[in-house]
Amino acid sequence: MGKIIVTRKVPDKFIEQLEAIDTVELWDDAYTPMPRDKFLKALSEATACFITLSEQIDEEALNAAPNLKIIANMAVGFDNIDVQLAHDHNIVVTNTPDVLTETTAELGVSLTLSVARRIVEAERYVQEGKWQSWSPYLLAGKDLYRAKVGIFGMGDIGKAVARRLKGFEANIMYHNRSRHSDAEEELGALYVSFDTLLKNSDFIICTAPLTEETKDKFDKQAFEKMKKEAIFINIGRGAVVDEEALIHALNEGQIWACGLDVLREEPINMANPLLKMKNAVIVPHIGSASIVTRDRMIQLCVDNIKLVLAGHEPLTPVRG
Ligand code: DGY
């Protein structure tokens, strides 16, 4: 017997499934992460842990967890986990792919449209009592219809975004580590170099995970190559973008606007200059946040824990 740690409050229907197999230590707060010292202490007795992106699984955490068999991450991305080191400790790592793909793509398109049509600015304008009359160019924005859209990262989420953009008759190009013939054949997406994507896109939508290759990919030089009219959207990971370079590009009018669901520092530091910019729309990492999808992500973590503790293969292992 060991202990299953759950680092965020999740509905009882999920906890009950885990309690049927072992003792559960639940951090009973939905909005504040489990403090690191408590987490490390809990790990000392744990056989399984259900974590969110707020927990870092590094050498210290792994050394604190002599009996741990599985780390179930409630996210598709797993840059918060040193996967290689976890595998060296014979610990299975799982994530939540597939179940969140369509929901995250919907957020990507919503954010793109919000920025293009200045929805947040328009809503504030009304709230502040500034709406005096109809005016020809009042809060005029950009069309997604038939725009040139560059998708950086053509994994499942990138493809789901591209599928939706077909409805806008967008001309889709993409850049990715490897080519995807399905995206090219089914979606008419054109594979281009990173430079071509930067130079030719009216919209750039980043869906890429954080890896050694993608870290700081959108740097000063990248923003300099973009069109002055370009809109930059990030639903991948914050550290794919050099945020200072993005702020500079927005300030200097090198690009038109941005929409970010992910930031380098999460939660955002309230002193971050992006918060004062009218042409930056920031939302708090809610890509997969629909009720149904969050239920599915939690259930998948629970299923993976049940399987691994029973000595079986998990449904969605992260391979090394
Ligand atoms: C993920 O799953 O990686 C998302 O960023 C979390 O919603």
PDB file of C-alpha atoms in Angstrom, residues 40-234:
ATOM      1  CA  LEU A  40       7.931  16.682  -1.820  1.00  0.00           C
ATOM      2  CA  LYS A  41       6.827  15.289   1.534  1.00  0.00           C
ATOM      3  CA  ALA A  42       3.808  13.596  -0.027  1.00  0.00           C
ATOM      4  CA  LEU A  43       6.007  12.085  -2.736  1.00  0.00           C
ATOM      5  CA  SER A  44       8.009  10.183  -0.122  1.00  0.00           C
ATOM      6  CA  GLU A  45       5.075   7.804   0.384  1.00  0.00           C
ATOM      7  CA  ALA A  46       3.511   7.977  -3.060  1.00  0.00           C
ATOM      8  CA  THR A  47       3.083   5.213  -5.595  1.00  0.00           C
ATOM      9  CA  ALA A  48       1.237   7.486  -8.019  1.00  0.00           C
ATOM     10  CA  CYS A  49       0.807  11.188  -8.531  1.00  0.00           C
ATOM     11  CA  PHE A  50      -1.733  13.116 -10.527  1.00  0.00           C
ATOM     12  CA  ILE A  51      -0.228  16.499 -11.290  1.00  0.00           C
ATOM     13  CA  THR A  52      -0.940  19.644 -13.268  1.00  0.00           C
ATOM     14  CA  LEU A  53       1.425  21.952 -15.140  1.00  0.00           C
ATOM     15  CA  SER A  54       2.125  23.755 -11.847  1.00  0.00           C
ATOM     16  CA  GLU A  55       4.264  20.925 -10.527  1.00  0.00           C
ATOM     17  CA  GLN A  56       7.862  20.590 -11.660  1.00  0.00           C
ATOM     18  CA  ILE A  57       9.150  17.033 -11.778  1.00  0.00           C
ATOM     19  CA  ASP A  58      12.904  17.408 -11.558  1.00  0.00           C
ATOM     20  CA  GLU A  59      15.769  15.598  -9.862  1.00  0.00           C
ATOM     21  CA  GLU A  60      14.745  16.825  -6.414  1.00  0.00           C
ATOM     22  CA  ALA A  61      11.172  15.589  -6.851  1.00  0.00           C
ATOM     23  CA  LEU A  62      12.252  12.238  -8.270  1.00  0.00           C
ATOM     24  CA  ASN A  63      14.777  11.672  -5.493  1.00  0.00           C
ATOM     25  CA  ALA A  64      12.004  12.375  -2.988  1.00  0.00           C
ATOM     26  CA  ALA A  65       9.829   9.622  -4.489  1.00  0.00           C
ATOM     27  CA  PRO A  66      11.378   6.184  -3.897  1.00  0.00           C
ATOM     28  CA  ASN A  67       8.151   4.204  -4.531  1.00  0.00           C
ATOM     29  CA  LEU A  68       6.629   6.240  -7.329  1.00  0.00           C
ATOM     30  CA  LYS A  69       5.373   4.213 -10.305  1.00  0.00           C
ATOM     31  CA  ILE A  70       3.467   6.771 -12.347  1.00  0.00           C
ATOM     32  CA  ILE A  71       3.273  10.507 -12.927  1.00  0.00           C
ATOM     33  CA  ALA A  72      -0.023  11.337 -14.637  1.00  0.00           C
ATOM     34  CA  ASN A  73       0.188  14.849 -16.063  1.00  0.00           C
ATOM     35  CA  MET A  74      -3.132  16.589 -16.674  1.00  0.00           C
ATOM     36  CA  ALA A  75      -1.951  18.183 -19.922  1.00  0.00           C
ATOM     37  CA  VAL A  76      -0.767  17.119 -23.341  1.00  0.00           C
ATOM     38  CA  GLY A  77       2.438  19.145 -22.917  1.00  0.00           C
ATOM     39  CA  PHE A  78       4.976  17.740 -20.463  1.00  0.00           C
ATOM     40  CA  ASP A  79       7.762  20.320 -20.377  1.00  0.00           C
ATOM     41  CA  ASN A  80       7.237  20.475 -16.585  1.00  0.00           C
ATOM     42  CA  ILE A  81       8.633  16.934 -16.322  1.00  0.00           C
ATOM     43  CA  ASP A  82      12.152  15.655 -16.833  1.00  0.00           C
ATOM     44  CA  VAL A  83      10.853  12.604 -18.708  1.00  0.00           C
ATOM     45  CA  GLN A  84      14.255  11.018 -19.280  1.00  0.00           C
ATOM     46  CA  LEU A  85      15.123  11.204 -15.599  1.00  0.00           C
ATOM     47  CA  ALA A  86      11.692   9.838 -14.621  1.00  0.00           C
ATOM     48  CA  HIS A  87      12.265   6.897 -16.963  1.00  0.00           C
ATOM     49  CA  ASP A  88      15.716   6.381 -15.439  1.00  0.00           C
ATOM     50  CA  HIS A  89      13.885   6.047 -12.103  1.00  0.00           C
ATOM     51  CA  ASN A  90      11.554   3.460 -13.756  1.00  0.00           C
ATOM     52  CA  ILE A  91       8.588   5.773 -13.436  1.00  0.00           C
ATOM     53  CA  VAL A  92       5.907   5.846 -16.128  1.00  0.00           C
ATOM     54  CA  VAL A  93       4.909   9.303 -17.362  1.00  0.00           C
ATOM     55  CA  THR A  94       1.524   9.875 -18.993  1.00  0.00           C
ATOM     56  CA  ASN A  95      -0.155  12.882 -20.582  1.00  0.00           C
ATOM     57  CA  THR A  96      -3.603  13.683 -22.006  1.00  0.00           C
ATOM     58  CA  PRO A  97      -3.389  13.859 -25.802  1.00  0.00           C
ATOM     59  CA  ASP A  98      -6.373  13.628 -28.194  1.00  0.00           C
ATOM     60  CA  VAL A  99      -9.115  14.387 -25.652  1.00  0.00           C
ATOM     61  CA  LEU A 100      -8.244  18.094 -25.705  1.00  0.00           C
ATOM     62  CA  THR A 101      -7.390  18.591 -29.371  1.00  0.00           C
ATOM     63  CA  GLU A 102     -10.654  20.052 -30.650  1.00  0.00           C
ATOM     64  CA  THR A 103     -11.269  22.216 -27.579  1.00  0.00           C
ATOM     65  CA  THR A 104      -7.788  23.712 -27.794  1.00  0.00           C
ATOM     66  CA  ALA A 105      -8.219  24.379 -31.510  1.00  0.00           C
ATOM     67  CA  GLU A 106     -11.500  26.182 -30.782  1.00  0.00           C
ATOM     68  CA  LEU A 107      -9.691  28.442 -28.324  1.00  0.00           C
ATOM     69  CA  GLY A 108      -7.003  29.083 -30.937  1.00  0.00           C
ATOM     70  CA  VAL A 109      -9.554  30.224 -33.482  1.00  0.00           C
ATOM     71  CA  SER A 110     -11.534  32.223 -30.863  1.00  0.00           C
ATOM     72  CA  LEU A 111      -8.385  34.042 -29.809  1.00  0.00           C
ATOM     73  CA  THR A 112      -7.437  34.703 -33.429  1.00  0.00           C
ATOM     74  CA  LEU A 113     -10.850  36.209 -34.165  1.00  0.00           C
ATOM     75  CA  SER A 114     -10.871  38.179 -30.898  1.00  0.00           C
ATOM     76  CA  VAL A 115      -7.588  39.828 -31.824  1.00  0.00           C
ATOM     77  CA  ALA A 116      -8.459  40.323 -35.497  1.00  0.00           C
ATOM     78  CA  ARG A 117     -11.848  41.884 -34.737  1.00  0.00           C
ATOM     79  CA  ARG A 118     -10.682  43.680 -31.578  1.00  0.00           C
ATOM     80  CA  ILE A 119     -13.420  42.091 -29.491  1.00  0.00           C
ATOM     81  CA  VAL A 120     -11.848  42.736 -26.079  1.00  0.00           C
ATOM     82  CA  GLU A 121     -11.093  46.373 -26.931  1.00  0.00           C
ATOM     83  CA  ALA A 122     -14.628  46.793 -28.296  1.00  0.00           C
ATOM     84  CA  GLU A 123     -16.213  45.343 -25.183  1.00  0.00           C
ATOM     85  CA  ARG A 124     -14.167  47.692 -22.962  1.00  0.00           C
ATOM     86  CA  TYR A 125     -15.145  50.608 -25.197  1.00  0.00           C
ATOM     87  CA  VAL A 126     -18.823  49.888 -24.550  1.00  0.00           C
ATOM     88  CA  GLN A 127     -18.301  49.299 -20.818  1.00  0.00           C
ATOM     89  CA  GLU A 128     -16.445  52.610 -20.513  1.00  0.00           C
ATOM     90  CA  GLY A 129     -19.395  54.502 -22.024  1.00  0.00           C
ATOM     91  CA  LYS A 130     -17.420  55.581 -25.119  1.00  0.00           C
ATOM     92  CA  TRP A 131     -20.021  54.376 -27.643  1.00  0.00           C
ATOM     93  CA  GLN A 132     -21.429  57.670 -28.950  1.00  0.00           C
ATOM     94  CA  SER A 133     -22.313  56.890 -32.566  1.00  0.00           C
ATOM     95  CA  TRP A 134     -21.770  54.487 -35.419  1.00  0.00           C
ATOM     96  CA  SER A 135     -18.589  55.422 -37.242  1.00  0.00           C
ATOM     97  CA  PRO A 136     -17.064  54.084 -40.491  1.00  0.00           C
ATOM     98  CA  TYR A 137     -13.795  52.826 -39.031  1.00  0.00           C
ATOM     99  CA  LEU A 138     -14.741  52.447 -35.401  1.00  0.00           C
ATOM    100  CA  LEU A 139     -12.727  49.488 -34.041  1.00  0.00           C
ATOM    101  CA  ALA A 140     -12.107  48.238 -37.562  1.00  0.00           C
ATOM    102  CA  GLY A 141     -10.032  45.084 -37.613  1.00  0.00           C
ATOM    103  CA  LYS A 142      -8.768  42.382 -39.957  1.00  0.00           C
ATOM    104  CA  ASP A 143     -10.480  39.601 -41.873  1.00  0.00           C
ATOM    105  CA  LEU A 144      -9.580  35.987 -41.369  1.00  0.00           C
ATOM    106  CA  TYR A 145     -11.532  35.240 -44.533  1.00  0.00           C
ATOM    107  CA  ARG A 146      -9.082  34.256 -47.280  1.00  0.00           C
ATOM    108  CA  ALA A 147      -6.144  35.423 -45.187  1.00  0.00           C
ATOM    109  CA  LYS A 148      -2.717  33.806 -45.388  1.00  0.00           C
ATOM    110  CA  VAL A 149      -2.345  31.841 -42.193  1.00  0.00           C
ATOM    111  CA  GLY A 150       0.938  30.289 -41.101  1.00  0.00           C
ATOM    112  CA  ILE A 151       0.713  27.523 -38.543  1.00  0.00           C
ATOM    113  CA  PHE A 152       3.867  26.807 -36.582  1.00  0.00           C
ATOM    114  CA  GLY A 153       3.568  23.274 -35.226  1.00  0.00           C
ATOM    115  CA  MET A 154       1.393  20.928 -37.299  1.00  0.00           C
ATOM    116  CA  GLY A 155       0.589  18.307 -34.678  1.00  0.00           C
ATOM    117  CA  ASP A 156      -2.966  17.273 -33.840  1.00  0.00           C
ATOM    118  CA  ILE A 157      -3.880  20.716 -32.520  1.00  0.00           C
ATOM    119  CA  GLY A 158      -2.301  22.491 -35.510  1.00  0.00           C
ATOM    120  CA  LYS A 159      -4.311  20.275 -37.864  1.00  0.00           C
ATOM    121  CA  ALA A 160      -7.528  20.869 -35.916  1.00  0.00           C
ATOM    122  CA  VAL A 161      -6.922  24.626 -36.210  1.00  0.00           C
ATOM    123  CA  ALA A 162      -6.242  24.267 -39.949  1.00  0.00           C
ATOM    124  CA  ARG A 163      -9.463  22.257 -40.424  1.00  0.00           C
ATOM    125  CA  ARG A 164     -11.454  25.081 -38.864  1.00  0.00           C
ATOM    126  CA  LEU A 165      -9.654  27.697 -40.942  1.00  0.00           C
ATOM    127  CA  LYS A 166     -10.794  25.975 -44.109  1.00  0.00           C
ATOM    128  CA  GLY A 167     -14.230  27.320 -43.238  1.00  0.00           C
ATOM    129  CA  PHE A 168     -12.739  30.801 -43.569  1.00  0.00           C
ATOM    130  CA  GLU A 169     -11.228  29.864 -46.939  1.00  0.00           C
ATOM    131  CA  ALA A 170      -7.836  30.750 -45.467  1.00  0.00           C
ATOM    132  CA  ASN A 171      -4.661  29.954 -47.394  1.00  0.00           C
ATOM    133  CA  ILE A 172      -2.831  27.746 -44.985  1.00  0.00           C
ATOM    134  CA  MET A 173       0.907  27.263 -44.847  1.00  0.00           C
ATOM    135  CA  TYR A 174       2.774  25.508 -42.074  1.00  0.00           C
ATOM    136  CA  HIS A 175       6.183  24.866 -40.666  1.00  0.00           C
ATOM    137  CA  ASN A 176       6.970  21.819 -38.579  1.00  0.00           C
ATOM    138  CA  ARG A 177       9.881  19.558 -37.677  1.00  0.00           C
ATOM    139  CA  SER A 178       8.571  17.059 -40.218  1.00  0.00           C
ATOM    140  CA  ARG A 179       6.141  17.260 -43.106  1.00  0.00           C
ATOM    141  CA  HIS A 180       2.567  16.014 -42.735  1.00  0.00           C
ATOM    142  CA  SER A 181       1.200  14.696 -46.002  1.00  0.00           C
ATOM    143  CA  ASP A 182      -2.290  14.324 -44.448  1.00  0.00           C
ATOM    144  CA  ALA A 183      -2.405  18.062 -43.688  1.00  0.00           C
ATOM    145  CA  GLU A 184      -1.144  18.798 -47.185  1.00  0.00           C
ATOM    146  CA  GLU A 185      -3.622  16.498 -48.937  1.00  0.00           C
ATOM    147  CA  GLU A 186      -6.741  16.959 -46.789  1.00  0.00           C
ATOM    148  CA  LEU A 187      -6.332  20.580 -45.785  1.00  0.00           C
ATOM    149  CA  GLY A 188      -4.356  21.959 -48.682  1.00  0.00           C
ATOM    150  CA  ALA A 189      -1.727  23.210 -46.243  1.00  0.00           C
ATOM    151  CA  LEU A 190       1.529  24.196 -47.898  1.00  0.00           C
ATOM    152  CA  TYR A 191       4.786  23.218 -46.199  1.00  0.00           C
ATOM    153  CA  VAL A 192       7.163  26.209 -46.096  1.00  0.00           C
ATOM    154  CA  SER A 193      10.427  27.170 -44.421  1.00  0.00           C
ATOM    155  CA  PHE A 194      10.221  29.071 -41.143  1.00  0.00           C
ATOM    156  CA  ASP A 195      11.423  32.210 -42.946  1.00  0.00           C
ATOM    157  CA  THR A 196       8.726  31.971 -45.604  1.00  0.00           C
ATOM    158  CA  LEU A 197       6.093  31.457 -42.923  1.00  0.00           C
ATOM    159  CA  LEU A 198       7.280  34.581 -41.110  1.00  0.00           C
ATOM    160  CA  LYS A 199       7.469  36.742 -44.220  1.00  0.00           C
ATOM    161  CA  ASN A 200       4.220  35.728 -45.918  1.00  0.00           C
ATOM    162  CA  SER A 201       1.655  35.169 -43.179  1.00  0.00           C
ATOM    163  CA  ASP A 202      -1.110  37.600 -42.250  1.00  0.00           C
ATOM    164  CA  PHE A 203      -1.701  35.472 -39.175  1.00  0.00           C
ATOM    165  CA  ILE A 204       0.844  33.244 -37.444  1.00  0.00           C
ATOM    166  CA  ILE A 205      -0.609  30.690 -35.080  1.00  0.00           C
ATOM    167  CA  CYS A 206       1.880  28.883 -32.873  1.00  0.00           C
ATOM    168  CA  THR A 207       0.706  25.534 -31.497  1.00  0.00           C
ATOM    169  CA  ALA A 208       4.175  24.101 -30.908  1.00  0.00           C
ATOM    170  CA  PRO A 209       5.256  22.366 -27.695  1.00  0.00           C
ATOM    171  CA  LEU A 210       8.302  23.581 -25.798  1.00  0.00           C
ATOM    172  CA  THR A 211      11.418  21.630 -26.776  1.00  0.00           C
ATOM    173  CA  GLU A 212      15.120  22.422 -27.172  1.00  0.00           C
ATOM    174  CA  GLU A 213      14.347  23.170 -30.828  1.00  0.00           C
ATOM    175  CA  THR A 214      11.370  25.483 -30.286  1.00  0.00           C
ATOM    176  CA  LYS A 215      12.633  27.447 -27.269  1.00  0.00           C
ATOM    177  CA  ASP A 216      12.832  31.166 -28.154  1.00  0.00           C
ATOM    178  CA  LYS A 217      12.003  30.363 -31.791  1.00  0.00           C
ATOM    179  CA  PHE A 218      10.053  33.609 -32.103  1.00  0.00           C
ATOM    180  CA  ASP A 219      12.903  35.979 -31.335  1.00  0.00           C
ATOM    181  CA  LYS A 220      13.825  39.526 -32.412  1.00  0.00           C
ATOM    182  CA  GLN A 221      14.860  38.412 -35.908  1.00  0.00           C
ATOM    183  CA  ALA A 222      11.665  36.432 -36.348  1.00  0.00           C
ATOM    184  CA  PHE A 223       9.415  39.376 -35.464  1.00  0.00           C
ATOM    185  CA  GLU A 224      11.463  41.654 -37.747  1.00  0.00           C
ATOM    186  CA  LYS A 225      10.676  39.353 -40.671  1.00  0.00           C
ATOM    187  CA  MET A 226       6.912  39.390 -40.099  1.00  0.00           C
ATOM    188  CA  LYS A 227       4.528  41.669 -41.950  1.00  0.00           C
ATOM    189  CA  LYS A 228       3.676  44.947 -40.207  1.00  0.00           C
ATOM    190  CA  GLU A 229       0.062  43.870 -40.478  1.00  0.00           C
ATOM    191  CA  ALA A 230       0.657  40.420 -39.005  1.00  0.00           C
ATOM    192  CA  ILE A 231      -1.223  39.008 -36.046  1.00  0.00           C
ATOM    193  CA  PHE A 232       0.693  36.590 -33.828  1.00  0.00           C
ATOM    194  CA  ILE A 233      -1.187  33.983 -31.796  1.00  0.00           C
ATOM    195  CA  ASN A 234       0.384  31.585 -29.287  1.00  0.00           C
TER     196      ASN A 234
END
